[in-house]
Tab-separated table of C-alpha atoms in Angstrom:
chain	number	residue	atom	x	y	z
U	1	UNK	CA	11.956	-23.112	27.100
U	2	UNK	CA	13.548	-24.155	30.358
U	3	UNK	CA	12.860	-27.048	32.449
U	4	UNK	CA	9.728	-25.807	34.619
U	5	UNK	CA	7.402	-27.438	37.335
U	6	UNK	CA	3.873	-26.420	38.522
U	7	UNK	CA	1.857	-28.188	40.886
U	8	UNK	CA	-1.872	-27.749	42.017
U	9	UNK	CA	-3.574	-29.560	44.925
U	10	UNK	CA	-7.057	-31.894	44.972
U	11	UNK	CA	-10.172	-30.708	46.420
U	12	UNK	CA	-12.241	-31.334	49.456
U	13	UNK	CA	-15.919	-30.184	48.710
U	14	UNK	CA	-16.917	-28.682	52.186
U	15	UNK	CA	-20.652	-28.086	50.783
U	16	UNK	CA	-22.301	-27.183	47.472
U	17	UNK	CA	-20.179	-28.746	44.677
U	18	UNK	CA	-22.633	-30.585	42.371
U	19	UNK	CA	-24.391	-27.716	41.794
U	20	UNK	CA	-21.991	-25.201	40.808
U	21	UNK	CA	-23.696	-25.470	37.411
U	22	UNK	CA	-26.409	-24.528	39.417
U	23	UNK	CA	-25.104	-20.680	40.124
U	24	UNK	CA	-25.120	-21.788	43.637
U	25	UNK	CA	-22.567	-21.088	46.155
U	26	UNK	CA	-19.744	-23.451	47.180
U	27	UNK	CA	-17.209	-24.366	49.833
U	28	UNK	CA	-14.048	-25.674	48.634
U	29	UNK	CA	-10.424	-27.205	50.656
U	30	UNK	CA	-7.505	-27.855	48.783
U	31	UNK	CA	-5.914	-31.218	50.209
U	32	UNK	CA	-2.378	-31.678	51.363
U	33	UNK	CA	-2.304	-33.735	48.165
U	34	UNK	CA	-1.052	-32.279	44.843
U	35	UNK	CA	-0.260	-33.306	41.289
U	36	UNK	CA	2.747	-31.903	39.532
U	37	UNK	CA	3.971	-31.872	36.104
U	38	UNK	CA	7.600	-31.194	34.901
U	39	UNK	CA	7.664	-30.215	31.714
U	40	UNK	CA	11.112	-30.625	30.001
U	41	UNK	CA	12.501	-29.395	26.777
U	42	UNK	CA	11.924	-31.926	23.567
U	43	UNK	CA	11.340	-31.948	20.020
U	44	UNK	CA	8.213	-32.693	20.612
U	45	UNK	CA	5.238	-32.148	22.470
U	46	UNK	CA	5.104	-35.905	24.134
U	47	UNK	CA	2.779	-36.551	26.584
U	48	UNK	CA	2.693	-40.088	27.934
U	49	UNK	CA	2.451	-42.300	24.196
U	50	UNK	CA	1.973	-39.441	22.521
U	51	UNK	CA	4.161	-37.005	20.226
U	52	UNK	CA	3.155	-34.556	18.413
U	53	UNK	CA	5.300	-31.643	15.816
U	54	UNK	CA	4.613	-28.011	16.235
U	55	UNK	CA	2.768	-27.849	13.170
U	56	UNK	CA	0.458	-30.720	14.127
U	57	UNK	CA	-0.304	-29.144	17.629
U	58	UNK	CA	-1.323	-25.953	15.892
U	59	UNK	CA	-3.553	-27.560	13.511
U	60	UNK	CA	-5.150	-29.392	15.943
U	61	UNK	CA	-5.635	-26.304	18.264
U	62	UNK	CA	-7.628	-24.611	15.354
U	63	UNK	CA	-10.194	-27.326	14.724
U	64	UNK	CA	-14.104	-27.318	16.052
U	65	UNK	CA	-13.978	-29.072	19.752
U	66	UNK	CA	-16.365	-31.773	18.357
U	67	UNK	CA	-14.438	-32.250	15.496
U	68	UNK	CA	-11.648	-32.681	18.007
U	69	UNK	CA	-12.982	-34.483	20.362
U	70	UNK	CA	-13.729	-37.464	17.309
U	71	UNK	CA	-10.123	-37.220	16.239
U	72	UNK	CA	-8.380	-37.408	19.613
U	73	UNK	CA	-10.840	-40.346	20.409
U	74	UNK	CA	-8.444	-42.638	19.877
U	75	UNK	CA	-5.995	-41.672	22.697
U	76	UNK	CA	-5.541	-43.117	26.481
U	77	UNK	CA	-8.403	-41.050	28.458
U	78	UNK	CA	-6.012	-39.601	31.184
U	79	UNK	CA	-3.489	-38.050	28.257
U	80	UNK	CA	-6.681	-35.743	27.040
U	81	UNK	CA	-6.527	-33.512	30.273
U	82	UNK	CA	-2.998	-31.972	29.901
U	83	UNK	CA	-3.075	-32.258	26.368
U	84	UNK	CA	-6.091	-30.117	26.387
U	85	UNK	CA	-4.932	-27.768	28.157
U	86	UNK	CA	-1.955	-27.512	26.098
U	87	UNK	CA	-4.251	-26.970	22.765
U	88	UNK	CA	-6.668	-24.132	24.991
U	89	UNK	CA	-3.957	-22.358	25.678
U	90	UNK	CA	-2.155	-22.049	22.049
U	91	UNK	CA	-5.746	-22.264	20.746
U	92	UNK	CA	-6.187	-18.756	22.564
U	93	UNK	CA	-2.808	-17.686	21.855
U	94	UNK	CA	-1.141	-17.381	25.152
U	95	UNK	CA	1.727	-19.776	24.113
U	96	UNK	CA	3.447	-21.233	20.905
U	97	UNK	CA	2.957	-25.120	20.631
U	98	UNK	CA	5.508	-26.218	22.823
U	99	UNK	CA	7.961	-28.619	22.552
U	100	UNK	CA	8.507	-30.313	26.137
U	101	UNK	CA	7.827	-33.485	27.502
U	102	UNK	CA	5.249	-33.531	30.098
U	103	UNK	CA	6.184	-35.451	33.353
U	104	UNK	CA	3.595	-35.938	35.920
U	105	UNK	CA	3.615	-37.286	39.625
U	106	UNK	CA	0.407	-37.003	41.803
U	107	UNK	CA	-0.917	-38.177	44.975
U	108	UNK	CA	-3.911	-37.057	44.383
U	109	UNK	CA	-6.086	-40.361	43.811
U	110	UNK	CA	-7.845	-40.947	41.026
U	111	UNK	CA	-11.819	-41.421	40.262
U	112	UNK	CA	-12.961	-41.054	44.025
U	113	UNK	CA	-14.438	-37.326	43.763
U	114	UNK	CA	-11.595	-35.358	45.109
U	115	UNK	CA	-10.816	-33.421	41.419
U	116	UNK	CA	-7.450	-35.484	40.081
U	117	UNK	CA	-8.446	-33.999	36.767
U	118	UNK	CA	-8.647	-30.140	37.790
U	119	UNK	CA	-4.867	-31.063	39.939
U	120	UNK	CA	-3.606	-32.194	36.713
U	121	UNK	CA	-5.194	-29.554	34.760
U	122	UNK	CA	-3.484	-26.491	36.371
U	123	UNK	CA	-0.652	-28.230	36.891
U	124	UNK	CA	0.158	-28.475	33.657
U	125	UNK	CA	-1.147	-25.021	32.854
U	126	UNK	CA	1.170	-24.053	35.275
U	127	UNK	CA	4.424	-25.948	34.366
U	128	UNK	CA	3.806	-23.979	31.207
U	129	UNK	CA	3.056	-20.581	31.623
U	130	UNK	CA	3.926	-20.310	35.426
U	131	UNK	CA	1.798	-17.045	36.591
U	132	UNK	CA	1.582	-15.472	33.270
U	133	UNK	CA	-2.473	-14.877	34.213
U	134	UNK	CA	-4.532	-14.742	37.193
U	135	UNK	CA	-6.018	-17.787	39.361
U	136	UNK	CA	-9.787	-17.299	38.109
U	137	UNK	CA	-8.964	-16.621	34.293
U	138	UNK	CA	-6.465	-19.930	34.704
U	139	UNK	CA	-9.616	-21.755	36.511
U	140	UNK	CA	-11.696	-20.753	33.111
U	141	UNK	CA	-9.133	-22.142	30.498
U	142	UNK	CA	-8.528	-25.217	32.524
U	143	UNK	CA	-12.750	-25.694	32.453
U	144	UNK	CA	-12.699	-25.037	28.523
U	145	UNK	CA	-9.972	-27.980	28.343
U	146	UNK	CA	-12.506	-30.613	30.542
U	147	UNK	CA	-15.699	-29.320	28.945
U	148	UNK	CA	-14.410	-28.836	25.092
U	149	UNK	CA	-11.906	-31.373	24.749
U	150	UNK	CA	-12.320	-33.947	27.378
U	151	UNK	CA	-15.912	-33.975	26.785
U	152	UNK	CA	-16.798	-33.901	30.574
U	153	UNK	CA	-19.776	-31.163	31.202
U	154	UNK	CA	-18.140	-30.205	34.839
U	155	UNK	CA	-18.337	-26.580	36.382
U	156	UNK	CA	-15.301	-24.264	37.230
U	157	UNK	CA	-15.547	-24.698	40.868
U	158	UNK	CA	-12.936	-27.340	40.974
U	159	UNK	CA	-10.384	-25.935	38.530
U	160	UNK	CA	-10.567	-22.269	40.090
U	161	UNK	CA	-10.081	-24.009	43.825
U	162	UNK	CA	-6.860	-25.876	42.081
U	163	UNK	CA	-5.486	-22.690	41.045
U	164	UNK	CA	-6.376	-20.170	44.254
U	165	UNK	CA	-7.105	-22.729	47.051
U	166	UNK	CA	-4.911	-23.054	50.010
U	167	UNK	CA	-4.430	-26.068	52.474
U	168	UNK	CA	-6.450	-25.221	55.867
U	169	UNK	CA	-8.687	-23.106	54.299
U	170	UNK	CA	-12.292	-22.643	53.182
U	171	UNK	CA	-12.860	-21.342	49.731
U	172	UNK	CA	-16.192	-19.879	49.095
U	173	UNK	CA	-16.797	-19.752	45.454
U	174	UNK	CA	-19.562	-17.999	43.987
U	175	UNK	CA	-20.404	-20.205	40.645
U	176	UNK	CA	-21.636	-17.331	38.751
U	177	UNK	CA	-20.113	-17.776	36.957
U	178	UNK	CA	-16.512	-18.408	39.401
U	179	UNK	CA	-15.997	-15.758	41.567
U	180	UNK	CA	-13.841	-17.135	45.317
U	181	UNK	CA	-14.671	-15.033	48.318
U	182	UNK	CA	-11.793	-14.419	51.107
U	183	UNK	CA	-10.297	-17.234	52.220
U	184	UNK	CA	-11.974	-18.392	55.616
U	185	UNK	CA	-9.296	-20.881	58.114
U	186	UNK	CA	-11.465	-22.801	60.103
U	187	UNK	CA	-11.841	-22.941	64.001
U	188	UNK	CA	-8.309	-24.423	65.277
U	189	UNK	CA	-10.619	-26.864	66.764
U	190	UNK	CA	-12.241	-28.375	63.662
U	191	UNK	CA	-11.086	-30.121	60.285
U	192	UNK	CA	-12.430	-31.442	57.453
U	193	UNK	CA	-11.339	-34.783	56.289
U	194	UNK	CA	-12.330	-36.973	53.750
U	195	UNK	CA	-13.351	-40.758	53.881
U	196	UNK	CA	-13.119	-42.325	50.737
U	197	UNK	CA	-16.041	-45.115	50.296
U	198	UNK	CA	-14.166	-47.291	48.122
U	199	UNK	CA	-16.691	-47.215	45.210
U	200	UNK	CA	-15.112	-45.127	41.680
U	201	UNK	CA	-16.799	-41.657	41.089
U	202	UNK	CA	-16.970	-40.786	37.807
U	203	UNK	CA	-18.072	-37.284	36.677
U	204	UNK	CA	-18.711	-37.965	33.412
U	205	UNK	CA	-21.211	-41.066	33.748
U	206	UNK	CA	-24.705	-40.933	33.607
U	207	UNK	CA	-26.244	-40.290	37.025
U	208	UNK	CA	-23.919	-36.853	36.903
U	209	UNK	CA	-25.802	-36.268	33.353
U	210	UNK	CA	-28.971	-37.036	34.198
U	211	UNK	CA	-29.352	-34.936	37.186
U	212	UNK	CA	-27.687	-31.604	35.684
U	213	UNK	CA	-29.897	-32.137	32.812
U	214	UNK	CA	-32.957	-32.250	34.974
U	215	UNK	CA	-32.103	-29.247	36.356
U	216	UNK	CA	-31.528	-27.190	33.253
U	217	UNK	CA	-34.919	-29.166	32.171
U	218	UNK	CA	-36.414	-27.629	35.133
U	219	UNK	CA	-34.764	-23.756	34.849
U	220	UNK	CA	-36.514	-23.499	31.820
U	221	UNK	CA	-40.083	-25.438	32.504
U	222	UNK	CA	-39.894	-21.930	35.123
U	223	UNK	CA	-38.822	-19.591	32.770
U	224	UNK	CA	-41.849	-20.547	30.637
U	225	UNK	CA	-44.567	-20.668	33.507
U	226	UNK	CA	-43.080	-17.118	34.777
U	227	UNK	CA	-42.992	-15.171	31.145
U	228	UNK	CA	-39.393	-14.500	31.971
U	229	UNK	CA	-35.965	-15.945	32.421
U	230	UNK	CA	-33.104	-15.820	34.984
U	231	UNK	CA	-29.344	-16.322	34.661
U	232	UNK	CA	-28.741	-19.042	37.473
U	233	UNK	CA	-31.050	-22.209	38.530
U	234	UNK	CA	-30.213	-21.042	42.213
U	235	UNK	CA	-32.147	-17.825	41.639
U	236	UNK	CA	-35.090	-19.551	40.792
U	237	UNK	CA	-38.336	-18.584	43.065
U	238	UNK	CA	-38.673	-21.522	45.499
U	239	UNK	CA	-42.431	-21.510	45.243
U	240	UNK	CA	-41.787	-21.882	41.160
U	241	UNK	CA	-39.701	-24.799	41.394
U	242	UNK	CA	-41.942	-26.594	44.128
U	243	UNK	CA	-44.777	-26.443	41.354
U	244	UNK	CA	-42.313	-28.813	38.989
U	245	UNK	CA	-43.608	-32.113	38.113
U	246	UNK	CA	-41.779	-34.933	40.259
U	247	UNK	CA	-40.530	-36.202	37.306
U	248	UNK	CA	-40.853	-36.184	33.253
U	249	UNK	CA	-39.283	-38.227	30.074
U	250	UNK	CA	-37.284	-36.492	28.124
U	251	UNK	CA	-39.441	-36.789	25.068
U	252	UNK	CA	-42.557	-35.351	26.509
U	253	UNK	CA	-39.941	-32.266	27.801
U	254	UNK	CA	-38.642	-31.736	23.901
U	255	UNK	CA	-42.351	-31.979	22.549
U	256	UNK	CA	-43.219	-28.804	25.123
U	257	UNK	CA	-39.987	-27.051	25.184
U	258	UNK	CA	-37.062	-26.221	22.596
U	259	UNK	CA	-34.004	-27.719	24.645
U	260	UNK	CA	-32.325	-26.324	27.509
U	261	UNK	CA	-30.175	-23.422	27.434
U	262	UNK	CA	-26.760	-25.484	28.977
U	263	UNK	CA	-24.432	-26.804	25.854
U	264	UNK	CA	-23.018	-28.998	27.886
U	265	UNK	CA	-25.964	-31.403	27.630
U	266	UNK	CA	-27.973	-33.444	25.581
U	267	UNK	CA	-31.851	-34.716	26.659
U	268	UNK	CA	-32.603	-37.955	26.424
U	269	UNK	CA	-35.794	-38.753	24.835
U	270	UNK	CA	-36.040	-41.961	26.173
U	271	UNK	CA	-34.683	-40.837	29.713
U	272	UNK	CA	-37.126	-39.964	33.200
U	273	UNK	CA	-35.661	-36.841	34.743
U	274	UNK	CA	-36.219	-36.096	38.563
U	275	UNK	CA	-37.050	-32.347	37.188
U	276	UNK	CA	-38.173	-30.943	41.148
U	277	UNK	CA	-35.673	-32.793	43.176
U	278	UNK	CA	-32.466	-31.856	40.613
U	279	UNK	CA	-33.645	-27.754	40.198
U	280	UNK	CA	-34.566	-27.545	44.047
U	281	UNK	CA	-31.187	-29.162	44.996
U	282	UNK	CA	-29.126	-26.397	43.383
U	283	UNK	CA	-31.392	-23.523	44.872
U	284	UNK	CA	-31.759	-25.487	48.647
U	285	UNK	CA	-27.348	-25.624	48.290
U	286	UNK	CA	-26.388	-22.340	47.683
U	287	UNK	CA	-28.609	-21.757	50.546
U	288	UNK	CA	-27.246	-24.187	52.786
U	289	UNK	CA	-23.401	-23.019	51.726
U	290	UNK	CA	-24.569	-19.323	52.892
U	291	UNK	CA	-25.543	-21.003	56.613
U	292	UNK	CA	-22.761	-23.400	56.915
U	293	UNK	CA	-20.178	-20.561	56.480
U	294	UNK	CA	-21.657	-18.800	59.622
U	295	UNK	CA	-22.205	-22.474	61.169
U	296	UNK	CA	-18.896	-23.383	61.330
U	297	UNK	CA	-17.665	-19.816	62.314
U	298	UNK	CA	-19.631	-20.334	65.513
U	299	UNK	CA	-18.710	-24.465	65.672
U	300	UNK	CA	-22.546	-24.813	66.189
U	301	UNK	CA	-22.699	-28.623	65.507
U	302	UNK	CA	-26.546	-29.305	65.810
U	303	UNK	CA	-26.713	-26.831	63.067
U	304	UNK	CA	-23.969	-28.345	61.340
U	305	UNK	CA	-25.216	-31.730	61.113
U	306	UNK	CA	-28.816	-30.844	59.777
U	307	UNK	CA	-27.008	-28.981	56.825
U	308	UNK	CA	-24.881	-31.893	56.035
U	309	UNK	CA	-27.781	-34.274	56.617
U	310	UNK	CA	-30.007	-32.541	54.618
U	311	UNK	CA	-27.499	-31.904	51.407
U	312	UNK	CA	-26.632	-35.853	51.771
U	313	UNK	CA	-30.321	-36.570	51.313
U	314	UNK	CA	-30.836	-34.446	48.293
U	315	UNK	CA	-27.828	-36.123	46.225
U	316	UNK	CA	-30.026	-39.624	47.201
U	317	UNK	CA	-33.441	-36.689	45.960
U	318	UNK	CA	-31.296	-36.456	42.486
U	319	UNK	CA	-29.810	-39.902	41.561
U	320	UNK	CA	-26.560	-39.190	42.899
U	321	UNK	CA	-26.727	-41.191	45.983
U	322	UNK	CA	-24.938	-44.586	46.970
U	323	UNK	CA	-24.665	-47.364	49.854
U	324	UNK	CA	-21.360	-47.398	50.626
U	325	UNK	CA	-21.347	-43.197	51.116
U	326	UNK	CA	-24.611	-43.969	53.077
U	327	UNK	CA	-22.518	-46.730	54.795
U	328	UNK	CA	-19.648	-44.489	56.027
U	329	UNK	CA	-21.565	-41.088	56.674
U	330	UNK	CA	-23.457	-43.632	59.159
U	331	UNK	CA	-20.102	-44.606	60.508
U	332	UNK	CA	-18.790	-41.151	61.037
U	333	UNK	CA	-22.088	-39.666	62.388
U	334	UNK	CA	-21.963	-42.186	65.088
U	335	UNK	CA	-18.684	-40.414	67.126
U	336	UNK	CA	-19.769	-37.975	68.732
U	337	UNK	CA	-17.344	-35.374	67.859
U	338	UNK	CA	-17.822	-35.208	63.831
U	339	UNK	CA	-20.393	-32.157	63.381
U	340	UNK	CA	-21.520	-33.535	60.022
U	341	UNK	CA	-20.579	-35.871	56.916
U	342	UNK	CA	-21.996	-35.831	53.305
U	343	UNK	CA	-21.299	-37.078	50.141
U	344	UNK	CA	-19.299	-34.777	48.100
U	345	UNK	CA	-18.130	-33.841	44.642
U	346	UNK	CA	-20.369	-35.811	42.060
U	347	UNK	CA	-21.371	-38.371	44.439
U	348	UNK	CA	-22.008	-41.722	43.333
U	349	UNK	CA	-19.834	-43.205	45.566
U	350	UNK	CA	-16.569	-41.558	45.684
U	351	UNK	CA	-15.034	-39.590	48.901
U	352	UNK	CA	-17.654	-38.313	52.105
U	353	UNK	CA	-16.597	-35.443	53.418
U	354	UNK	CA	-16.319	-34.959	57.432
U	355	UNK	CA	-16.344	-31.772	59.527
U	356	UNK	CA	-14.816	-32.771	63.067
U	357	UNK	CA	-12.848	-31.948	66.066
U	358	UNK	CA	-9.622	-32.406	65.506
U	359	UNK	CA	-7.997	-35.718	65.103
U	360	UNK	CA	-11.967	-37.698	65.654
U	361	UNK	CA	-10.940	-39.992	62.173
U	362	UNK	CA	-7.611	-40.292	62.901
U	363	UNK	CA	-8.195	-44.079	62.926
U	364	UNK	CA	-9.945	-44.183	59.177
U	365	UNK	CA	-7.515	-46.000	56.849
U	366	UNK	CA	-7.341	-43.948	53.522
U	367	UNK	CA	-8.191	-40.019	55.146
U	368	UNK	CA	-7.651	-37.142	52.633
U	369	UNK	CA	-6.719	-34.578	54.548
């Protein structure tokens, strides 16, 4: 094949991210920011340190994703997201195991919450199939590679917004599973930054896990009490999930119930769950997503800020709180032009996201814009 590029910008999450496991609504920005990947002709696929023939590629795009997940172990984490994408792809038989050498550049920075992996991702996908399929289906097959191979249990939301997002713009994504809505450009007046906190986010660690297990524990603690089930934890009744317990080990959960019905997980026996905080905060931000839209249509900034307060209080409600995010959303919330600030993404640190008159941060070392 010939020398090709594709490229795929980071993510600002307006409202709504964590839970797009959840079913729930969510309001996505791409950032100025992108990743791209050259990928070059070789005889070889080489990626970073590694190389591997045709035949070797194809073998490994055939095995069970646990089995390959043990016998990629081995290799330097950041080479497992392009070179699963490569094996999704031939593993669904949209390419041949190519021989290139992937280059990649980004400026998209790295374990703060603003979605370097799902950049990289359809970057990659795209320096190697171009716009062979559609933004969604791409999205999906980029998801496969961070859930099956990577090993991290994230939603779509942030590799679809890679793939269809566009700089200025709000993407509404409904997470059920990853449908976007029509692109929405904010009010020339207003723009959402982001502030980075300085502490790492990592989606894979265990406050991520333990909260989107909760939840699932809770979706089906429901199902049971109600004699029925439902497809999303944001269609749960609300008066159903206010009668969860506050909390519950996982061991007393598996003695009751026979798992949870998301693969991505695993419950901890030995692990106490916030079960009502972690299956109301999905419901309460698809909810909050649906208001914010009209919100921000109107600039209303007293209604802004108590929807950004309140879904910055219920990542502290599910474990996914920190000081320094508390630290700069206090910072930001005391100018009087931002309308609202929140952490964002998986939380835990990583980036708080602003909504503002324009230029308000200007002075913030750091800003993703």
């Amino acid at each position: 094949m010939p020398t090709s590029t594709g490229s795929a910008p980071g993510r600002l999450d307006v409202m709504g991210g964590v839970a797009d496991y959840a079913g729930a609504l969510v309001l996505e920005m791409a950032t100025r920011l992108v990743t791209t990947v050259v990928a070059e002709p070789a005889d070889a696929l080489v990626v970073g340190p590694i190389k591997l023939a045709a035949d070797d590629l194809d073998h490994l795009a055939r095995m069970d994703y646990p089995k390959l997940r043990a016998e990629l172990s081995d290799l330097p984490k950041w080479s497992l997201y392009p070179l699963g994408v490569v094996l999704v792809l031939v593993r669904h038989d949209i390419i041949e195991p190519p021989m290139v050498e992937l280059r990649i550049t980004s400026e998209v920075p790295q374990s703060i919450g603003v979605s370097s992996s799902a950049a990289l991702e359809v970057a990659t996908a795209r320096a190697l199939i171009g716009d062979l399929i559609d933004g969604v289906r791409l999205g999906f097959l980029c998801q496969e590679a961070e859930n099956s191979v990577v090993g991290a249990p994230c939603g779509v939301m942030d590799q679809i917004m890679a793939a269809v997002g566009r700089s200025g713009y709000v993407l509404p994504i409904s997470c059920r599973p990853g449908q976007p809505g029509p692109l929405e450009k904010l009010p020339e007046q207003l723009e959402v930054v982001g502030w980075p906190t300085g502490s790492a986010h990592d989606i894979t660690g265990r406050p991520y896990r333990q909260a989107r297990t909760a939840a699932f524990m809770g979706k089906r603690m429901v199902e049971r009490a109600a004699g029925r089930s439902w497809d999303w934890i944001s269609q749960l009744p609300a008066d159903r999930v206010s009668a969860l317990p506050e909390s519950l080990t996982g061991g007393s959960f598996l003695d009751q119930y026979d798992g949870t019905d998301d693969q991505g997980i695993t419950v901890d026996p030995h692990t106490d769950y916030p079960i009502r905080a972690a299956t109301a905060f999905g419901h309460a931000e698809h909810h909050r997503s649906e208001e914010l839209l009209l919100a921000v249509r109107a600039a209303d900034q007293d209604r802004t800020r108590r929807l950004f307060a309140a879904s910055h209080a219920g990542y502290e409600s599910i474990g996914l709180g920190h000081p320094t995010a508390d630290q700069v959303v206090a910072d930001a919330l005391s100018r009087p032009d931002v309308y609202g600030a929140r952490s964002s993404g998986g939380g835990s640190g990583g980036t708080v996201v602003a909504l503002c008159r324009r230029g308000t941060l200007d002075d913030v070392a750091g800003l993703i814009r």
